[in-house]
Amino acid sequence: MAVGIFDSGLGGLTILDAVSNRMPSQCFIYYGDNANTPYGVRDSDDIYKLTTTGLEKLWDEGCDLVILACNTASAAALRSIQEKFLPNGKRCLGVFVPLIEALTERNWGDNSPPREVSVKNVALFATPATVSSRAFQRELAFRAIGVDVEAQACGGVVDAIEDGDLILAEALVRSHVDALKRKMPFPEAAILGCTHYPLLEKSFKESLGPDVKVFSQASLVAASLQDYLERHPNMKGAATASKFITTGDPKKVSDRATQFLKRKIDFERF
């Protein structure tokens, strides 16, 4: 048994890398649905079906706790999964919570009324499905008031990353940042609302400029997961090695993963 990490493709490797660095003795089973990536252009029903298929596989692998390291799945499917799909003894956590905790500087368990926070103008970069779900704005509204969120759907970025074309991906980032700035010229903070995007964090920061604070999820999720496992040690599992599973071509996915993480990664076919 290990902790499961689910993603539509390679983006969740940014989360895996961060949690592995923070908890080197913890074992993980990574599931990448590379055959069906990207999720960001799919409808909510399709995302739900693909996500639950991945969860069932990770449960079969012995994972009692699964991190949805995919903002699109977290936005479009997590609430329904938690309400009607989880078996007893299983837990599924998304990646929005640590981000909103950091942005609002308040713990998720703080159920006091929404209040003003220091940041007023926030740029959200995400997939089309995450943007259309408005899940980030909905969750933020429970905890903060007076925050203007301008969302930019970053079409094509995930596809370029999955294809290994980082030059195209960087060009698309610059284009999407320009489009966002036409709508919100002076954002104070920017949310990289897709776990693929930390691979291009430098490009986002350069395009946004030094005055914009960029929130990237990997380190925030890692810290949150460590805290969760310290409070729920029964969820850590007893596996002795991590494992990587993909619905795509294992060699191609392994090569891309090795390229991104700069260490050897070997995927097995789902």
PDB file of C-alpha atoms in Angstrom:
ATOM      1  CA  MET A   1       0.000   0.000   0.000  1.00  0.00           C
ATOM      2  CA  ALA A   2       1.225   3.507  -0.881  1.00  0.00           C
ATOM      3  CA  VAL A   3      -0.192   6.977  -1.437  1.00  0.00           C
ATOM      4  CA  GLY A   4      -1.670   7.365  -4.912  1.00  0.00           C
ATOM      5  CA  ILE A   5      -1.123  10.362  -7.163  1.00  0.00           C
ATOM      6  CA  PHE A   6      -3.505  10.773 -10.094  1.00  0.00           C
ATOM      7  CA  ASP A   7      -3.082  13.066 -13.086  1.00  0.00           C
ATOM      8  CA  SER A   8      -4.374  13.311 -16.626  1.00  0.00           C
ATOM      9  CA  GLY A   9      -0.786  13.097 -17.849  1.00  0.00           C
ATOM     10  CA  LEU A  10       2.640  14.364 -16.850  1.00  0.00           C
ATOM     11  CA  GLY A  11       1.683  17.469 -14.880  1.00  0.00           C
ATOM     12  CA  GLY A  12       1.252  15.594 -11.627  1.00  0.00           C
ATOM     13  CA  LEU A  13       4.949  14.746 -11.736  1.00  0.00           C
ATOM     14  CA  THR A  14       5.567  18.259 -10.411  1.00  0.00           C
ATOM     15  CA  ILE A  15       3.550  17.272  -7.330  1.00  0.00           C
ATOM     16  CA  LEU A  16       5.260  13.888  -7.119  1.00  0.00           C
ATOM     17  CA  ASP A  17       8.690  15.499  -7.248  1.00  0.00           C
ATOM     18  CA  ALA A  18       7.836  17.952  -4.475  1.00  0.00           C
ATOM     19  CA  VAL A  19       6.282  15.374  -2.134  1.00  0.00           C
ATOM     20  CA  SER A  20       9.111  12.899  -2.779  1.00  0.00           C
ATOM     21  CA  ASN A  21      11.709  15.538  -1.925  1.00  0.00           C
ATOM     22  CA  ARG A  22       9.835  16.487   1.227  1.00  0.00           C
ATOM     23  CA  MET A  23       9.105  12.879   2.283  1.00  0.00           C
ATOM     24  CA  PRO A  24      11.897  10.735   0.784  1.00  0.00           C
ATOM     25  CA  SER A  25      10.897   7.603   2.697  1.00  0.00           C
ATOM     26  CA  GLN A  26       7.247   7.704   1.569  1.00  0.00           C
ATOM     27  CA  CYS A  27       6.252   5.486  -1.367  1.00  0.00           C
ATOM     28  CA  PHE A  28       3.862   6.642  -4.077  1.00  0.00           C
ATOM     29  CA  ILE A  29       1.981   5.064  -6.967  1.00  0.00           C
ATOM     30  CA  TYR A  30       1.605   7.503  -9.840  1.00  0.00           C
ATOM     31  CA  TYR A  31      -1.189   7.068 -12.396  1.00  0.00           C
ATOM     32  CA  GLY A  32      -0.972   9.125 -15.578  1.00  0.00           C
ATOM     33  CA  ASP A  33      -3.923   8.927 -17.971  1.00  0.00           C
ATOM     34  CA  ASN A  34      -1.705   9.922 -20.898  1.00  0.00           C
ATOM     35  CA  ALA A  35      -3.910   8.148 -23.448  1.00  0.00           C
ATOM     36  CA  ASN A  36      -6.727  10.603 -22.680  1.00  0.00           C
ATOM     37  CA  THR A  37      -4.834  13.800 -21.950  1.00  0.00           C
ATOM     38  CA  PRO A  38      -5.631  16.678 -21.932  1.00  0.00           C
ATOM     39  CA  TYR A  39      -8.665  16.725 -19.636  1.00  0.00           C
ATOM     40  CA  GLY A  40      -8.986  20.491 -19.871  1.00  0.00           C
ATOM     41  CA  VAL A  41     -10.978  20.389 -23.115  1.00  0.00           C
ATOM     42  CA  ARG A  42     -13.387  17.622 -21.993  1.00  0.00           C
ATOM     43  CA  ASP A  43     -16.836  18.007 -20.453  1.00  0.00           C
ATOM     44  CA  SER A  44     -17.455  17.341 -16.760  1.00  0.00           C
ATOM     45  CA  ASP A  45     -19.118  13.942 -17.273  1.00  0.00           C
ATOM     46  CA  ASP A  46     -16.165  12.683 -19.283  1.00  0.00           C
ATOM     47  CA  ILE A  47     -13.692  13.999 -16.711  1.00  0.00           C
ATOM     48  CA  TYR A  48     -15.635  12.306 -13.921  1.00  0.00           C
ATOM     49  CA  LYS A  49     -15.645   8.928 -15.715  1.00  0.00           C
ATOM     50  CA  LEU A  50     -11.922   9.064 -16.523  1.00  0.00           C
ATOM     51  CA  THR A  51     -11.018  10.175 -13.009  1.00  0.00           C
ATOM     52  CA  THR A  52     -13.043   7.485 -11.270  1.00  0.00           C
ATOM     53  CA  THR A  53     -11.490   4.844 -13.555  1.00  0.00           C
ATOM     54  CA  GLY A  54      -8.063   6.003 -12.409  1.00  0.00           C
ATOM     55  CA  LEU A  55      -9.111   6.027  -8.770  1.00  0.00           C
ATOM     56  CA  GLU A  56     -10.375   2.443  -8.986  1.00  0.00           C
ATOM     57  CA  LYS A  57      -7.032   1.356 -10.417  1.00  0.00           C
ATOM     58  CA  LEU A  58      -5.149   3.062  -7.612  1.00  0.00           C
ATOM     59  CA  TRP A  59      -7.435   1.471  -5.041  1.00  0.00           C
ATOM     60  CA  ASP A  60      -6.755  -1.905  -6.653  1.00  0.00           C
ATOM     61  CA  GLU A  61      -3.063  -1.119  -6.190  1.00  0.00           C
ATOM     62  CA  GLY A  62      -3.692  -0.688  -2.461  1.00  0.00           C
ATOM     63  CA  CYS A  63      -3.854   3.101  -2.170  1.00  0.00           C
ATOM     64  CA  ASP A  64      -6.212   4.228   0.596  1.00  0.00           C
ATOM     65  CA  LEU A  65      -5.311   7.866  -0.011  1.00  0.00           C
ATOM     66  CA  VAL A  66      -5.178   9.427  -3.481  1.00  0.00           C
ATOM     67  CA  ILE A  67      -4.132  12.965  -4.373  1.00  0.00           C
ATOM     68  CA  LEU A  68      -5.897  14.350  -7.445  1.00  0.00           C
ATOM     69  CA  ALA A  69      -2.803  16.104  -8.803  1.00  0.00           C
ATOM     70  CA  CYS A  70      -4.904  17.506 -11.620  1.00  0.00           C
ATOM     71  CA  ASN A  71      -6.689  20.829 -11.254  1.00  0.00           C
ATOM     72  CA  THR A  72      -9.194  19.961 -13.955  1.00  0.00           C
ATOM     73  CA  ALA A  73     -10.209  16.746 -12.178  1.00  0.00           C
ATOM     74  CA  SER A  74     -10.264  18.566  -8.834  1.00  0.00           C
ATOM     75  CA  ALA A  75     -12.470  21.301 -10.292  1.00  0.00           C
ATOM     76  CA  ALA A  76     -14.857  19.141 -12.303  1.00  0.00           C
ATOM     77  CA  ALA A  77     -15.051  15.854 -10.405  1.00  0.00           C
ATOM     78  CA  LEU A  78     -13.737  15.980  -6.832  1.00  0.00           C
ATOM     79  CA  ARG A  79     -16.904  17.185  -5.123  1.00  0.00           C
ATOM     80  CA  SER A  80     -19.044  14.470  -6.752  1.00  0.00           C
ATOM     81  CA  ILE A  81     -16.389  11.850  -6.006  1.00  0.00           C
ATOM     82  CA  GLN A  82     -16.275  12.789  -2.332  1.00  0.00           C
ATOM     83  CA  GLU A  83     -20.060  12.919  -2.052  1.00  0.00           C
ATOM     84  CA  LYS A  84     -21.054   9.704  -3.802  1.00  0.00           C
ATOM     85  CA  PHE A  85     -18.143   7.608  -5.023  1.00  0.00           C
ATOM     86  CA  LEU A  86     -15.624   7.029  -2.230  1.00  0.00           C
ATOM     87  CA  PRO A  87     -15.800   3.616  -0.514  1.00  0.00           C
ATOM     88  CA  ASN A  88     -15.395   3.424   3.257  1.00  0.00           C
ATOM     89  CA  GLY A  89     -11.787   3.810   4.318  1.00  0.00           C
ATOM     90  CA  LYS A  90     -10.701   5.604   1.125  1.00  0.00           C
ATOM     91  CA  ARG A  91      -9.762   9.273   0.866  1.00  0.00           C
ATOM     92  CA  CYS A  92      -9.355  11.510  -2.172  1.00  0.00           C
ATOM     93  CA  LEU A  93      -7.858  14.994  -1.825  1.00  0.00           C
ATOM     94  CA  GLY A  94      -7.582  17.763  -4.412  1.00  0.00           C
ATOM     95  CA  VAL A  95      -4.979  20.448  -5.004  1.00  0.00           C
ATOM     96  CA  PHE A  96      -7.062  23.616  -4.555  1.00  0.00           C
ATOM     97  CA  VAL A  97      -7.092  23.605  -0.759  1.00  0.00           C
ATOM     98  CA  PRO A  98      -3.376  24.283  -0.073  1.00  0.00           C
ATOM     99  CA  LEU A  99      -3.407  27.011  -2.722  1.00  0.00           C
ATOM    100  CA  ILE A 100      -6.387  28.827  -1.229  1.00  0.00           C
ATOM    101  CA  GLU A 101      -4.952  28.439   2.277  1.00  0.00           C
ATOM    102  CA  ALA A 102      -1.763  30.173   1.115  1.00  0.00           C
ATOM    103  CA  LEU A 103      -3.599  32.907  -0.780  1.00  0.00           C
ATOM    104  CA  THR A 104      -5.975  33.730   2.082  1.00  0.00           C
ATOM    105  CA  GLU A 105      -3.496  33.006   4.900  1.00  0.00           C
ATOM    106  CA  ARG A 106      -6.041  30.945   6.804  1.00  0.00           C
ATOM    107  CA  ASN A 107      -6.365  27.228   7.507  1.00  0.00           C
ATOM    108  CA  TRP A 108      -9.044  25.176   5.741  1.00  0.00           C
ATOM    109  CA  GLY A 109     -10.568  24.274   9.108  1.00  0.00           C
ATOM    110  CA  ASP A 110     -11.175  27.947   9.881  1.00  0.00           C
ATOM    111  CA  ASN A 111     -14.926  28.228   9.322  1.00  0.00           C
ATOM    112  CA  SER A 112     -15.262  31.860  10.324  1.00  0.00           C
ATOM    113  CA  PRO A 113     -17.015  34.194   7.851  1.00  0.00           C
ATOM    114  CA  PRO A 114     -15.146  35.330   4.721  1.00  0.00           C
ATOM    115  CA  ARG A 115     -12.887  38.318   5.319  1.00  0.00           C
ATOM    116  CA  GLU A 116     -10.698  40.676   3.378  1.00  0.00           C
ATOM    117  CA  VAL A 117      -7.197  39.474   2.529  1.00  0.00           C
ATOM    118  CA  SER A 118      -4.063  41.308   1.494  1.00  0.00           C
ATOM    119  CA  VAL A 119      -4.282  40.375  -2.202  1.00  0.00           C
ATOM    120  CA  LYS A 120      -7.050  42.049  -4.206  1.00  0.00           C
ATOM    121  CA  ASN A 121      -6.289  41.320  -7.883  1.00  0.00           C
ATOM    122  CA  VAL A 122      -5.520  37.701  -8.773  1.00  0.00           C
ATOM    123  CA  ALA A 123      -4.756  36.206 -12.168  1.00  0.00           C
ATOM    124  CA  LEU A 124      -5.748  32.569 -12.591  1.00  0.00           C
ATOM    125  CA  PHE A 125      -4.102  30.551 -15.364  1.00  0.00           C
ATOM    126  CA  ALA A 126      -5.805  27.212 -15.911  1.00  0.00           C
ATOM    127  CA  THR A 127      -7.257  24.792 -18.443  1.00  0.00           C
ATOM    128  CA  PRO A 128     -10.532  25.685 -20.195  1.00  0.00           C
ATOM    129  CA  ALA A 129     -12.450  23.135 -18.087  1.00  0.00           C
ATOM    130  CA  THR A 130     -11.067  24.495 -14.805  1.00  0.00           C
ATOM    131  CA  VAL A 131     -11.876  28.053 -15.842  1.00  0.00           C
ATOM    132  CA  SER A 132     -15.427  27.209 -16.906  1.00  0.00           C
ATOM    133  CA  SER A 133     -16.083  25.291 -13.662  1.00  0.00           C
ATOM    134  CA  ARG A 134     -15.369  28.396 -11.559  1.00  0.00           C
ATOM    135  CA  ALA A 135     -14.386  25.985  -8.787  1.00  0.00           C
ATOM    136  CA  PHE A 136     -11.456  28.115  -7.671  1.00  0.00           C
ATOM    137  CA  GLN A 137     -13.600  31.234  -7.355  1.00  0.00           C
ATOM    138  CA  ARG A 138     -16.313  29.270  -5.530  1.00  0.00           C
ATOM    139  CA  GLU A 139     -13.924  27.863  -2.942  1.00  0.00           C
ATOM    140  CA  LEU A 140     -12.153  31.197  -2.533  1.00  0.00           C
ATOM    141  CA  ALA A 141     -15.464  32.978  -1.873  1.00  0.00           C
ATOM    142  CA  PHE A 142     -16.046  30.825   1.222  1.00  0.00           C
ATOM    143  CA  ARG A 143     -12.941  32.364   2.807  1.00  0.00           C
ATOM    144  CA  ALA A 144     -12.245  35.759   1.263  1.00  0.00           C
ATOM    145  CA  ILE A 145     -14.138  38.841   0.117  1.00  0.00           C
ATOM    146  CA  GLY A 146     -13.041  41.682  -2.097  1.00  0.00           C
ATOM    147  CA  VAL A 147     -10.788  39.559  -4.321  1.00  0.00           C
ATOM    148  CA  ASP A 148     -11.081  40.114  -8.064  1.00  0.00           C
ATOM    149  CA  VAL A 149     -10.120  36.936  -9.935  1.00  0.00           C
ATOM    150  CA  GLU A 150      -9.467  37.189 -13.667  1.00  0.00           C
ATOM    151  CA  ALA A 151      -9.183  33.756 -15.270  1.00  0.00           C
ATOM    152  CA  GLN A 152      -7.291  32.959 -18.443  1.00  0.00           C
ATOM    153  CA  ALA A 153      -7.947  29.634 -20.199  1.00  0.00           C
ATOM    154  CA  CYS A 154      -4.533  28.493 -21.435  1.00  0.00           C
ATOM    155  CA  GLY A 155      -5.460  26.367 -24.433  1.00  0.00           C
ATOM    156  CA  GLY A 156      -2.675  24.344 -26.014  1.00  0.00           C
ATOM    157  CA  VAL A 157      -0.163  24.539 -23.172  1.00  0.00           C
ATOM    158  CA  VAL A 158      -0.800  21.062 -21.766  1.00  0.00           C
ATOM    159  CA  ASP A 159      -0.728  19.523 -25.253  1.00  0.00           C
ATOM    160  CA  ALA A 160       2.645  21.139 -25.976  1.00  0.00           C
ATOM    161  CA  ILE A 161       4.095  19.921 -22.665  1.00  0.00           C
ATOM    162  CA  GLU A 162       2.813  16.386 -23.202  1.00  0.00           C
ATOM    163  CA  ASP A 163       4.366  16.443 -26.696  1.00  0.00           C
ATOM    164  CA  GLY A 164       7.672  17.604 -25.262  1.00  0.00           C
ATOM    165  CA  ASP A 165       7.569  20.866 -27.242  1.00  0.00           C
ATOM    166  CA  LEU A 166       8.634  23.320 -24.558  1.00  0.00           C
ATOM    167  CA  ILE A 167       9.467  26.048 -27.083  1.00  0.00           C
ATOM    168  CA  LEU A 168       5.838  26.093 -28.229  1.00  0.00           C
ATOM    169  CA  ALA A 169       4.650  25.847 -24.628  1.00  0.00           C
ATOM    170  CA  GLU A 170       6.727  28.888 -23.632  1.00  0.00           C
ATOM    171  CA  ALA A 171       5.393  30.872 -26.596  1.00  0.00           C
ATOM    172  CA  LEU A 172       1.840  29.983 -25.599  1.00  0.00           C
ATOM    173  CA  VAL A 173       2.502  31.080 -22.015  1.00  0.00           C
ATOM    174  CA  ARG A 174       3.651  34.504 -23.226  1.00  0.00           C
ATOM    175  CA  SER A 175       0.539  34.799 -25.397  1.00  0.00           C
ATOM    176  CA  HIS A 176      -1.816  33.828 -22.549  1.00  0.00           C
ATOM    177  CA  VAL A 177      -0.134  36.211 -20.104  1.00  0.00           C
ATOM    178  CA  ASP A 178      -0.513  39.034 -22.642  1.00  0.00           C
ATOM    179  CA  ALA A 179      -4.202  38.164 -23.029  1.00  0.00           C
ATOM    180  CA  LEU A 180      -4.675  38.172 -19.248  1.00  0.00           C
ATOM    181  CA  LYS A 181      -2.953  41.532 -18.870  1.00  0.00           C
ATOM    182  CA  ARG A 182      -5.321  43.081 -21.397  1.00  0.00           C
ATOM    183  CA  LYS A 183      -8.131  42.170 -19.004  1.00  0.00           C
ATOM    184  CA  MET A 184      -6.237  42.795 -15.728  1.00  0.00           C
ATOM    185  CA  PRO A 185      -3.216  45.031 -16.377  1.00  0.00           C
ATOM    186  CA  PHE A 186      -1.833  44.939 -12.835  1.00  0.00           C
ATOM    187  CA  PRO A 187      -2.385  41.615 -11.053  1.00  0.00           C
ATOM    188  CA  GLU A 188      -0.828  41.372  -7.608  1.00  0.00           C
ATOM    189  CA  ALA A 189      -0.716  37.578  -7.607  1.00  0.00           C
ATOM    190  CA  ALA A 190      -0.953  34.798 -10.156  1.00  0.00           C
ATOM    191  CA  ILE A 191      -2.199  31.257  -9.648  1.00  0.00           C
ATOM    192  CA  LEU A 192      -0.716  28.518 -11.810  1.00  0.00           C
ATOM    193  CA  GLY A 193      -3.904  26.470 -11.736  1.00  0.00           C
ATOM    194  CA  CYS A 194      -2.649  23.382 -13.547  1.00  0.00           C
ATOM    195  CA  THR A 195       0.004  20.999 -12.288  1.00  0.00           C
ATOM    196  CA  HIS A 196       1.648  21.035 -15.717  1.00  0.00           C
ATOM    197  CA  TYR A 197       2.373  24.750 -15.390  1.00  0.00           C
ATOM    198  CA  PRO A 198       5.186  24.609 -12.788  1.00  0.00           C
ATOM    199  CA  LEU A 199       7.294  23.128 -15.580  1.00  0.00           C
ATOM    200  CA  LEU A 200       6.969  26.600 -17.154  1.00  0.00           C
ATOM    201  CA  GLU A 201       7.059  28.640 -13.947  1.00  0.00           C
ATOM    202  CA  LYS A 202      10.098  30.618 -15.130  1.00  0.00           C
ATOM    203  CA  SER A 203       8.258  31.639 -18.310  1.00  0.00           C
ATOM    204  CA  PHE A 204       5.189  32.721 -16.350  1.00  0.00           C
ATOM    205  CA  LYS A 205       7.309  34.790 -13.955  1.00  0.00           C
ATOM    206  CA  GLU A 206       9.276  36.449 -16.745  1.00  0.00           C
ATOM    207  CA  SER A 207       6.095  37.315 -18.645  1.00  0.00           C
ATOM    208  CA  LEU A 208       4.242  38.593 -15.574  1.00  0.00           C
ATOM    209  CA  GLY A 209       7.126  40.666 -14.219  1.00  0.00           C
ATOM    210  CA  PRO A 210       8.824  40.909 -10.818  1.00  0.00           C
ATOM    211  CA  ASP A 211       5.935  42.654  -9.042  1.00  0.00           C
ATOM    212  CA  VAL A 212       3.558  39.689  -9.370  1.00  0.00           C
ATOM    213  CA  LYS A 213       3.699  36.971  -6.717  1.00  0.00           C
ATOM    214  CA  VAL A 214       3.316  33.583  -8.405  1.00  0.00           C
ATOM    215  CA  PHE A 215       1.646  30.768  -6.448  1.00  0.00           C
ATOM    216  CA  SER A 216       2.694  27.342  -7.724  1.00  0.00           C
ATOM    217  CA  GLN A 217       1.049  24.313  -6.210  1.00  0.00           C
ATOM    218  CA  ALA A 218       3.792  21.718  -5.897  1.00  0.00           C
ATOM    219  CA  SER A 219       5.488  22.912  -2.694  1.00  0.00           C
ATOM    220  CA  LEU A 220       2.163  23.907  -1.109  1.00  0.00           C
ATOM    221  CA  VAL A 221       0.619  20.484  -1.786  1.00  0.00           C
ATOM    222  CA  ALA A 222       3.754  18.741  -0.481  1.00  0.00           C
ATOM    223  CA  ALA A 223       3.627  20.601   2.820  1.00  0.00           C
ATOM    224  CA  SER A 224      -0.111  19.962   3.142  1.00  0.00           C
ATOM    225  CA  LEU A 225       0.269  16.238   2.410  1.00  0.00           C
ATOM    226  CA  GLN A 226       3.059  15.878   4.961  1.00  0.00           C
ATOM    227  CA  ASP A 227       0.846  17.501   7.584  1.00  0.00           C
ATOM    228  CA  TYR A 228      -2.086  15.247   6.624  1.00  0.00           C
ATOM    229  CA  LEU A 229       0.004  12.068   6.882  1.00  0.00           C
ATOM    230  CA  GLU A 230       1.374  13.131  10.254  1.00  0.00           C
ATOM    231  CA  ARG A 231      -2.220  13.465  11.448  1.00  0.00           C
ATOM    232  CA  HIS A 232      -3.363  10.266   9.675  1.00  0.00           C
ATOM    233  CA  PRO A 233      -0.364   7.900   9.786  1.00  0.00           C
ATOM    234  CA  ASN A 234      -2.577   4.929   8.845  1.00  0.00           C
ATOM    235  CA  MET A 235      -2.792   6.413   5.325  1.00  0.00           C
ATOM    236  CA  LYS A 236       0.957   6.220   4.687  1.00  0.00           C
ATOM    237  CA  GLY A 237       0.921   2.563   3.676  1.00  0.00           C
ATOM    238  CA  ALA A 238       3.680  -0.008   3.954  1.00  0.00           C
ATOM    239  CA  ALA A 239       4.997  -0.206   0.396  1.00  0.00           C
ATOM    240  CA  THR A 240       8.769  -0.352  -0.085  1.00  0.00           C
ATOM    241  CA  ALA A 241       9.012   1.080  -3.612  1.00  0.00           C
ATOM    242  CA  SER A 242       7.228   3.678  -5.721  1.00  0.00           C
ATOM    243  CA  LYS A 243       5.519   2.736  -8.981  1.00  0.00           C
ATOM    244  CA  PHE A 244       4.495   4.557 -12.176  1.00  0.00           C
ATOM    245  CA  ILE A 245       1.475   3.534 -14.293  1.00  0.00           C
ATOM    246  CA  THR A 246       0.231   5.024 -17.565  1.00  0.00           C
ATOM    247  CA  THR A 247      -2.599   4.428 -19.996  1.00  0.00           C
ATOM    248  CA  GLY A 248      -0.319   5.695 -22.757  1.00  0.00           C
ATOM    249  CA  ASP A 249       2.818   4.374 -24.424  1.00  0.00           C
ATOM    250  CA  PRO A 250       5.118   3.476 -21.485  1.00  0.00           C
ATOM    251  CA  LYS A 251       8.341   4.193 -23.369  1.00  0.00           C
ATOM    252  CA  LYS A 252       7.207   7.567 -24.655  1.00  0.00           C
ATOM    253  CA  VAL A 253       5.800   8.579 -21.278  1.00  0.00           C
ATOM    254  CA  SER A 254       8.933   7.355 -19.486  1.00  0.00           C
ATOM    255  CA  ASP A 255      11.137   9.377 -21.823  1.00  0.00           C
ATOM    256  CA  ARG A 256       9.073  12.536 -21.290  1.00  0.00           C
ATOM    257  CA  ALA A 257       8.995  12.037 -17.506  1.00  0.00           C
ATOM    258  CA  THR A 258      12.756  11.486 -17.408  1.00  0.00           C
ATOM    259  CA  GLN A 259      13.228  14.656 -19.462  1.00  0.00           C
ATOM    260  CA  PHE A 260      11.069  16.750 -17.135  1.00  0.00           C
ATOM    261  CA  LEU A 261      12.298  15.420 -13.772  1.00  0.00           C
ATOM    262  CA  LYS A 262      15.905  14.942 -14.925  1.00  0.00           C
ATOM    263  CA  ARG A 263      16.038  11.509 -13.338  1.00  0.00           C
ATOM    264  CA  LYS A 264      15.181   8.086 -14.681  1.00  0.00           C
ATOM    265  CA  ILE A 265      11.463   7.285 -14.512  1.00  0.00           C
ATOM    266  CA  ASP A 266      10.029   3.992 -15.814  1.00  0.00           C
ATOM    267  CA  PHE A 267       6.298   3.737 -16.415  1.00  0.00           C
ATOM    268  CA  GLU A 268       4.338   0.503 -16.702  1.00  0.00           C
ATOM    269  CA  ARG A 269       1.273   0.118 -18.919  1.00  0.00           C
ATOM    270  CA  PHE A 270      -2.089   0.328 -17.138  1.00  0.00           C
TER     271      PHE A 270
END
